[in-house]
GROMACS .gro file of C-alpha atoms in nm:
model
  283
    1MET     CA    1  11.446   0.569 -12.496
    2LYS     CA    2  11.182   0.713 -12.728
    3ASN     CA    3  11.009   0.909 -12.451
    4PRO     CA    4  11.162   1.264 -12.437
    5LEU     CA    5  11.090   1.295 -12.065
    6ARG     CA    6  11.274   0.973 -11.994
    7LYS     CA    7  11.569   1.102 -12.194
    8LEU     CA    8  11.575   1.426 -11.999
    9ASN     CA    9  11.550   1.238 -11.671
   10PHE     CA   10  11.836   1.008 -11.774
   11PHE     CA   11  12.069   1.294 -11.864
   12TYR     CA   12  11.970   1.485 -11.549
   13LYS     CA   13  12.069   1.185 -11.334
   14MET     CA   14  12.391   1.136 -11.531
   15PHE     CA   15  12.485   1.503 -11.498
   16PHE     CA   16  12.464   1.492 -11.117
   17LEU     CA   17  12.603   1.141 -11.085
   18LYS     CA   18  12.823   1.072 -10.786
   19ALA     CA   19  13.037   0.761 -10.809
   20ASP     CA   20  13.383   0.624 -10.732
   21SER     CA   21  13.436   0.560 -11.105
   22VAL     CA   22  13.237   0.535 -11.424
   23ILE     CA   23  13.274   0.292 -11.715
   24CYS     CA   24  13.209   0.451 -12.054
   25GLU     CA   25  13.139   0.174 -12.302
   26SER     CA   26  13.158   0.149 -12.679
   27ALA     CA   27  12.911   0.268 -12.942
   28PRO     CA   28  12.766   0.513 -13.010
   29HIS     CA   29  13.110   0.660 -12.965
   30TYR     CA   30  12.993   1.020 -12.966
   31LEU     CA   31  12.778   0.951 -12.658
   32THR     CA   32  13.068   0.779 -12.485
   33ALA     CA   33  13.291   1.075 -12.565
   34PHE     CA   34  13.027   1.309 -12.422
   35PHE     CA   35  13.031   1.135 -12.084
   36ILE     CA   36  13.410   1.120 -12.079
   37TRP     CA   37  13.402   1.498 -12.131
   38LEU     CA   38  13.121   1.547 -11.876
   39TYR     CA   39  13.300   1.372 -11.590
   40LYS     CA   40  13.642   1.527 -11.649
   41ASN     CA   41  13.805   1.617 -11.315
   42ARG     CA   42  13.496   1.483 -11.135
   43ILE     CA   43  13.493   1.104 -11.159
   44PRO     CA   44  13.766   0.861 -11.276
   45ARG     CA   45  13.664   0.747 -11.626
   46LEU     CA   46  13.735   0.393 -11.746
   47TYR     CA   47  13.695   0.363 -12.121
   48PHE     CA   48  13.573   0.023 -12.246
   49PRO     CA   49  13.576   0.037 -12.628
   50PHE     CA   50  13.459  -0.327 -12.643
   51ASP     CA   51  13.643  -0.430 -12.960
   52ILE     CA   52  13.947  -0.206 -12.975
   53THR     CA   53  13.987  -0.340 -13.326
   54LEU     CA   54  13.746  -0.064 -13.430
   55ALA     CA   55  14.044   0.163 -13.375
   56ASP     CA   56  14.222   0.009 -13.675
   57PHE     CA   57  14.167   0.315 -13.888
   58THR     CA   58  14.375   0.168 -14.173
   59ILE     CA   59  14.060  -0.016 -14.286
   60PRO     CA   60  13.838   0.173 -14.533
   61GLU     CA   61  13.623   0.382 -14.303
   62ASP     CA   62  13.280   0.342 -14.460
   63PHE     CA   63  13.156   0.152 -14.152
   64LEU     CA   64  13.253   0.434 -13.912
   65SER     CA   65  13.148   0.793 -13.973
   66PRO     CA   66  13.400   1.076 -13.922
   67LEU     CA   67  13.205   1.170 -13.607
   68GLU     CA   68  13.240   0.819 -13.465
   69ILE     CA   69  13.611   0.804 -13.548
   70SER     CA   70  13.687   1.143 -13.392
   71SER     CA   71  13.472   1.053 -13.088
   72GLN     CA   72  13.657   0.728 -13.033
   73LYS     CA   73  13.992   0.904 -13.062
   74TYR     CA   74  13.874   1.164 -12.808
   75SER     CA   75  13.774   0.888 -12.565
   76PHE     CA   76  14.113   0.717 -12.591
   77ARG     CA   77  14.300   1.043 -12.542
   78ASN     CA   78  14.095   1.178 -12.252
   79CYS     CA   79  13.993   0.876 -12.042
   80ASP     CA   80  14.174   0.792 -11.718
   81ALA     CA   81  14.216   0.419 -11.788
   82ILE     CA   82  14.127   0.162 -12.054
   83ILE     CA   83  13.952  -0.175 -12.017
   84CYS     CA   84  14.054  -0.422 -12.287
   85LYS     CA   85  13.833  -0.714 -12.379
   86ASN     CA   86  14.091  -0.897 -12.591
   87GLY     CA   87  14.437  -0.821 -12.454
   88THR     CA   88  14.617  -0.494 -12.390
   89SER     CA   89  14.879  -0.558 -12.661
   90GLN     CA   90  14.634  -0.448 -12.930
   91LEU     CA   91  14.671  -0.092 -12.802
   92ASN     CA   92  15.003  -0.091 -12.986
   93PHE     CA   93  14.807  -0.078 -13.312
   94LEU     CA   94  14.631   0.248 -13.238
   95PRO     CA   95  14.710   0.536 -13.477
   96LYS     CA   96  15.016   0.743 -13.394
   97ASP     CA   97  14.800   1.042 -13.306
   98VAL     CA   98  14.633   0.840 -13.029
   99ASP     CA   99  14.898   0.794 -12.760
  100VAL     CA  100  14.776   0.591 -12.461
  101SER     CA  101  15.115   0.474 -12.339
  102SER     CA  102  15.080   0.661 -12.008
  103LYS     CA  103  14.732   0.530 -11.929
  104PRO     CA  104  14.662   0.224 -11.711
  105ALA     CA  105  14.512  -0.060 -11.917
  106PHE     CA  106  14.334  -0.366 -11.784
  107ASP     CA  107  14.254  -0.694 -11.957
  108PHE     CA  108  13.898  -0.816 -11.894
  109PRO     CA  109  13.825  -1.102 -12.139
  110PRO     CA  110  13.490  -1.280 -12.186
  111TYR     CA  111  13.440  -1.494 -11.879
  112VAL     CA  112  13.309  -1.845 -11.825
  113LEU     CA  113  13.005  -1.864 -11.599
  114LYS     CA  114  13.060  -2.146 -11.351
  115LYS     CA  115  12.691  -2.237 -11.314
  116TRP     CA  116  12.667  -2.303 -11.690
  117ASN     CA  117  12.979  -2.520 -11.710
  118GLN     CA  118  12.928  -2.866 -11.855
  119LYS     CA  119  13.136  -3.166 -11.753
  120ILE     CA  120  13.412  -3.245 -12.002
  121LYS     CA  121  13.334  -3.576 -12.171
  122LYS     CA  122  13.677  -3.736 -12.149
  123ASN     CA  123  13.557  -4.065 -12.293
  124LYS     CA  124  13.352  -3.912 -12.572
  125LYS     CA  125  13.376  -4.114 -12.892
  126PHE     CA  126  13.527  -3.918 -13.180
  127ASN     CA  127  13.427  -4.042 -13.525
  128GLN     CA  128  13.666  -3.930 -13.799
  129ASN     CA  129  13.393  -3.993 -14.056
  130ASN     CA  130  13.131  -3.788 -13.875
  131ILE     CA  131  13.310  -3.479 -13.741
  132SER     CA  132  13.088  -3.198 -13.615
  133VAL     CA  133  13.185  -2.835 -13.556
  134ILE     CA  134  12.960  -2.567 -13.412
  135TYR     CA  135  12.957  -2.192 -13.465
  136ALA     CA  136  12.745  -1.987 -13.227
  137GLY     CA  137  12.737  -1.619 -13.314
  138ALA     CA  138  12.637  -1.348 -13.556
  139TYR     CA  139  12.625  -1.404 -13.930
  140VAL     CA  140  12.771  -1.105 -14.110
  141GLU     CA  141  12.746  -1.141 -14.485
  142LYS     CA  142  13.018  -0.891 -14.569
  143THR     CA  143  13.272  -0.667 -14.396
  144ASN     CA  144  13.579  -0.478 -14.511
  145TRP     CA  145  13.810  -0.690 -14.302
  146GLN     CA  146  13.674  -1.043 -14.270
  147VAL     CA  147  13.660  -1.319 -14.527
  148SER     CA  148  13.289  -1.384 -14.574
  149LEU     CA  149  13.144  -1.640 -14.334
  150LYS     CA  150  12.986  -1.816 -14.630
  151ASP     CA  151  13.336  -1.879 -14.769
  152GLN     CA  152  13.464  -1.998 -14.432
  153PHE     CA  153  13.165  -2.228 -14.381
  154GLU     CA  154  13.198  -2.358 -14.738
  155ALA     CA  155  13.562  -2.449 -14.673
  156ILE     CA  156  13.450  -2.662 -14.377
  157VAL     CA  157  13.150  -2.822 -14.550
  158SER     CA  158  13.355  -2.904 -14.863
  159GLN     CA  159  13.558  -3.146 -14.650
  160LYS     CA  160  13.234  -3.324 -14.558
  161ILE     CA  161  13.253  -3.200 -14.202
  162ASN     CA  162  12.921  -3.128 -14.032
  163CYS     CA  163  12.898  -2.755 -13.972
  164HIS     CA  164  12.628  -2.646 -13.725
  165PHE     CA  165  12.526  -2.282 -13.695
  166TYR     CA  166  12.339  -2.130 -13.399
  167PRO     CA  167  12.274  -1.764 -13.488
  168SER     CA  168  12.277  -1.473 -13.249
  169PRO     CA  169  11.934  -1.313 -13.190
  170GLY     CA  170  11.824  -1.121 -13.497
  171THR     CA  171  12.076  -1.292 -13.724
  172THR     CA  172  11.965  -1.462 -14.044
  173ILE     CA  173  12.137  -1.629 -14.336
  174SER     CA  174  11.999  -1.605 -14.689
  175LYS     CA  175  11.901  -1.903 -14.904
  176GLU     CA  176  12.153  -1.781 -15.159
  177HIS     CA  177  12.433  -1.818 -14.904
  178ILE     CA  178  12.310  -2.159 -14.790
  179ASP     CA  179  12.310  -2.273 -15.153
  180TYR     CA  180  12.665  -2.147 -15.191
  181ILE     CA  181  12.785  -2.320 -14.874
  182THR     CA  182  12.623  -2.650 -14.970
  183HIS     CA  183  12.718  -2.641 -15.340
  184ASN     CA  184  12.357  -2.589 -15.444
  185GLY     CA  185  12.234  -2.856 -15.207
  186LYS     CA  186  12.482  -3.130 -15.299
  187LEU     CA  187  12.638  -3.107 -14.954
  188LYS     CA  188  12.328  -2.990 -14.765
  189LYS     CA  189  12.349  -3.276 -14.517
  190TYR     CA  190  12.671  -3.124 -14.384
  191PHE     CA  191  12.533  -2.777 -14.306
  192HIS     CA  192  12.285  -2.746 -14.020
  193TYR     CA  193  12.107  -2.418 -13.955
  194HIS     CA  194  11.951  -2.412 -13.605
  195GLU     CA  195  11.721  -2.177 -13.422
  196THR     CA  196  11.874  -1.926 -13.181
  197ALA     CA  197  11.936  -2.102 -12.851
  198ASP     CA  198  11.835  -1.974 -12.509
  199PRO     CA  199  12.158  -1.839 -12.352
  200LYS     CA  200  12.088  -2.038 -12.036
  201LYS     CA  201  12.069  -2.359 -12.240
  202LEU     CA  202  12.339  -2.278 -12.494
  203ALA     CA  203  12.621  -2.460 -12.316
  204VAL     CA  204  12.415  -2.780 -12.295
  205GLU     CA  205  12.331  -2.753 -12.665
  206LEU     CA  206  12.690  -2.687 -12.773
  207SER     CA  207  12.826  -2.975 -12.567
  208LYS     CA  208  12.677  -3.216 -12.824
  209TYR     CA  209  12.939  -3.126 -13.084
  210ASP     CA  210  13.308  -3.208 -13.133
  211PHE     CA  211  13.460  -2.861 -13.177
  212GLY     CA  212  13.364  -2.498 -13.131
  213LEU     CA  213  13.449  -2.295 -13.442
  214HIS     CA  214  13.599  -1.946 -13.432
  215PRO     CA  215  13.575  -1.827 -13.797
  216SER     CA  216  13.817  -1.536 -13.783
  217LYS     CA  217  13.985  -1.540 -14.123
  218VAL     CA  218  14.063  -1.187 -14.235
  219THR     CA  219  14.164  -1.002 -14.548
  220LYS     CA  220  14.494  -0.819 -14.583
  221LEU     CA  221  14.323  -0.489 -14.508
  222SER     CA  222  14.350  -0.520 -14.133
  223LYS     CA  223  14.634  -0.509 -13.880
  224THR     CA  224  14.428  -0.607 -13.578
  225LYS     CA  225  14.099  -0.757 -13.695
  226GLY     CA  226  14.109  -1.134 -13.668
  227ARG     CA  227  14.407  -1.123 -13.437
  228TYR     CA  228  14.214  -0.960 -13.156
  229VAL     CA  229  13.852  -0.953 -13.266
  230GLY     CA  230  13.621  -1.019 -12.973
  231ALA     CA  231  13.485  -1.367 -12.936
  232ASN     CA  232  13.230  -1.422 -12.662
  233LYS     CA  233  13.169  -1.754 -12.833
  234ILE     CA  234  13.507  -1.876 -12.702
  235ALA     CA  235  13.370  -1.853 -12.347
  236SER     CA  236  13.055  -2.036 -12.462
  237TYR     CA  237  13.263  -2.322 -12.604
  238LEU     CA  238  13.459  -2.349 -12.280
  239GLU     CA  239  13.135  -2.354 -12.081
  240ALA     CA  240  13.019  -2.637 -12.306
  241GLY     CA  241  13.339  -2.832 -12.237
  242ILE     CA  242  13.430  -2.871 -12.605
  243PRO     CA  243  13.769  -2.798 -12.766
  244ILE     CA  244  13.811  -2.490 -12.985
  245LEU     CA  245  13.899  -2.490 -13.355
  246VAL     CA  246  14.079  -2.169 -13.441
  247LEU     CA  247  14.306  -2.017 -13.706
  248GLU     CA  248  14.670  -1.937 -13.633
  249GLN     CA  249  14.613  -1.574 -13.737
  250ALA     CA  250  14.363  -1.523 -13.452
  251THR     CA  251  14.663  -1.451 -13.231
  252ILE     CA  252  14.506  -1.397 -12.892
  253TYR     CA  253  14.294  -1.714 -12.912
  254SER     CA  254  14.538  -1.942 -13.099
  255ASP     CA  255  14.798  -1.860 -12.831
  256LEU     CA  256  14.539  -1.938 -12.562
  257VAL     CA  257  14.453  -2.272 -12.725
  258LYS     CA  258  14.818  -2.375 -12.761
  259LYS     CA  259  14.915  -2.262 -12.411
  260HIS     CA  260  14.639  -2.454 -12.234
  261GLY     CA  261  14.584  -2.741 -12.480
  262ILE     CA  262  14.214  -2.664 -12.522
  263GLY     CA  263  14.173  -2.715 -12.895
  264ILE     CA  264  14.325  -2.732 -13.241
  265VAL     CA  265  14.504  -2.454 -13.431
  266VAL     CA  266  14.516  -2.462 -13.813
  267ASN     CA  267  14.672  -2.229 -14.070
  268ASP     CA  268  14.364  -2.234 -14.294
  269TRP     CA  269  14.025  -2.405 -14.299
  270PRO     CA  270  14.091  -2.643 -14.595
  271GLU     CA  271  14.344  -2.832 -14.382
  272VAL     CA  272  14.103  -2.911 -14.097
  273LYS     CA  273  14.018  -3.268 -14.206
  274ASN     CA  274  14.384  -3.369 -14.232
  275LYS     CA  275  14.471  -3.191 -13.909
  276LEU     CA  276  14.210  -3.394 -13.721
  277LYS     CA  277  14.335  -3.728 -13.846
  278ASN     CA  278  14.467  -3.953 -13.571
  279ILE     CA  279  14.419  -3.695 -13.295
  280ASN     CA  280  14.366  -3.812 -12.941
  281TYR     CA  281  14.033  -3.641 -12.875
  282SER     CA  282  14.023  -3.734 -12.506
  283LYS     CA  283  14.333  -3.521 -12.446
   0.00000   0.00000   0.00000
């Protein structure tokens, strides 16, 4: 909202808002904290921090300013209830000075849209010599908590597994990283960089591949990242009717996969090829 009048009009409407409840969502956290303060004793405030993993303040804090950290803490402490995208158990990892034990917490994971669901191909032929995995999501070159995606992709491609990448809007991958993943082009036929897909057509596009990849490998810096990090792509893979390939350390999703038999769980990416040997893909 670059227009000052529109900003004033927005805040005017928000100030006099009348509602049964209000959802205050994620970044910028200082703005969320402002509305949680504004509606105190007026409207029940549900705080939706999106990825609660941002509350893992044990990670070096160069990606969150002191203002953002203090604002997020304020929102946790002063909201009336919390909406969790990736399981309420991650609230146990909040800092000791952020006690939310008395607050109601609700789990609202990424959902599968029925109208986009693709039929599961029970008789799909699975070729051990031509395995294809798909990753649909953002490409982040470096974080303080995640093993670089280029390293995770390289671990897949090195096994001569076809790795397809559909980037989120605005996401790009450098030639330098592509060269690294493909061993300077020696394995380029195994890495496929696609254009961003139309969300309405994404499920159809993803249904072409064998597995949906959730590259969640983390460093030792994090208690919660990787275990609980949000993954809208999981819902996209389920809409596409393809099984999920996930690491054991991605607790919330590896447990989901094992409980419902909707994919394969591995301890680390280099073991994928062996793990997929002799599997019954139709099951």
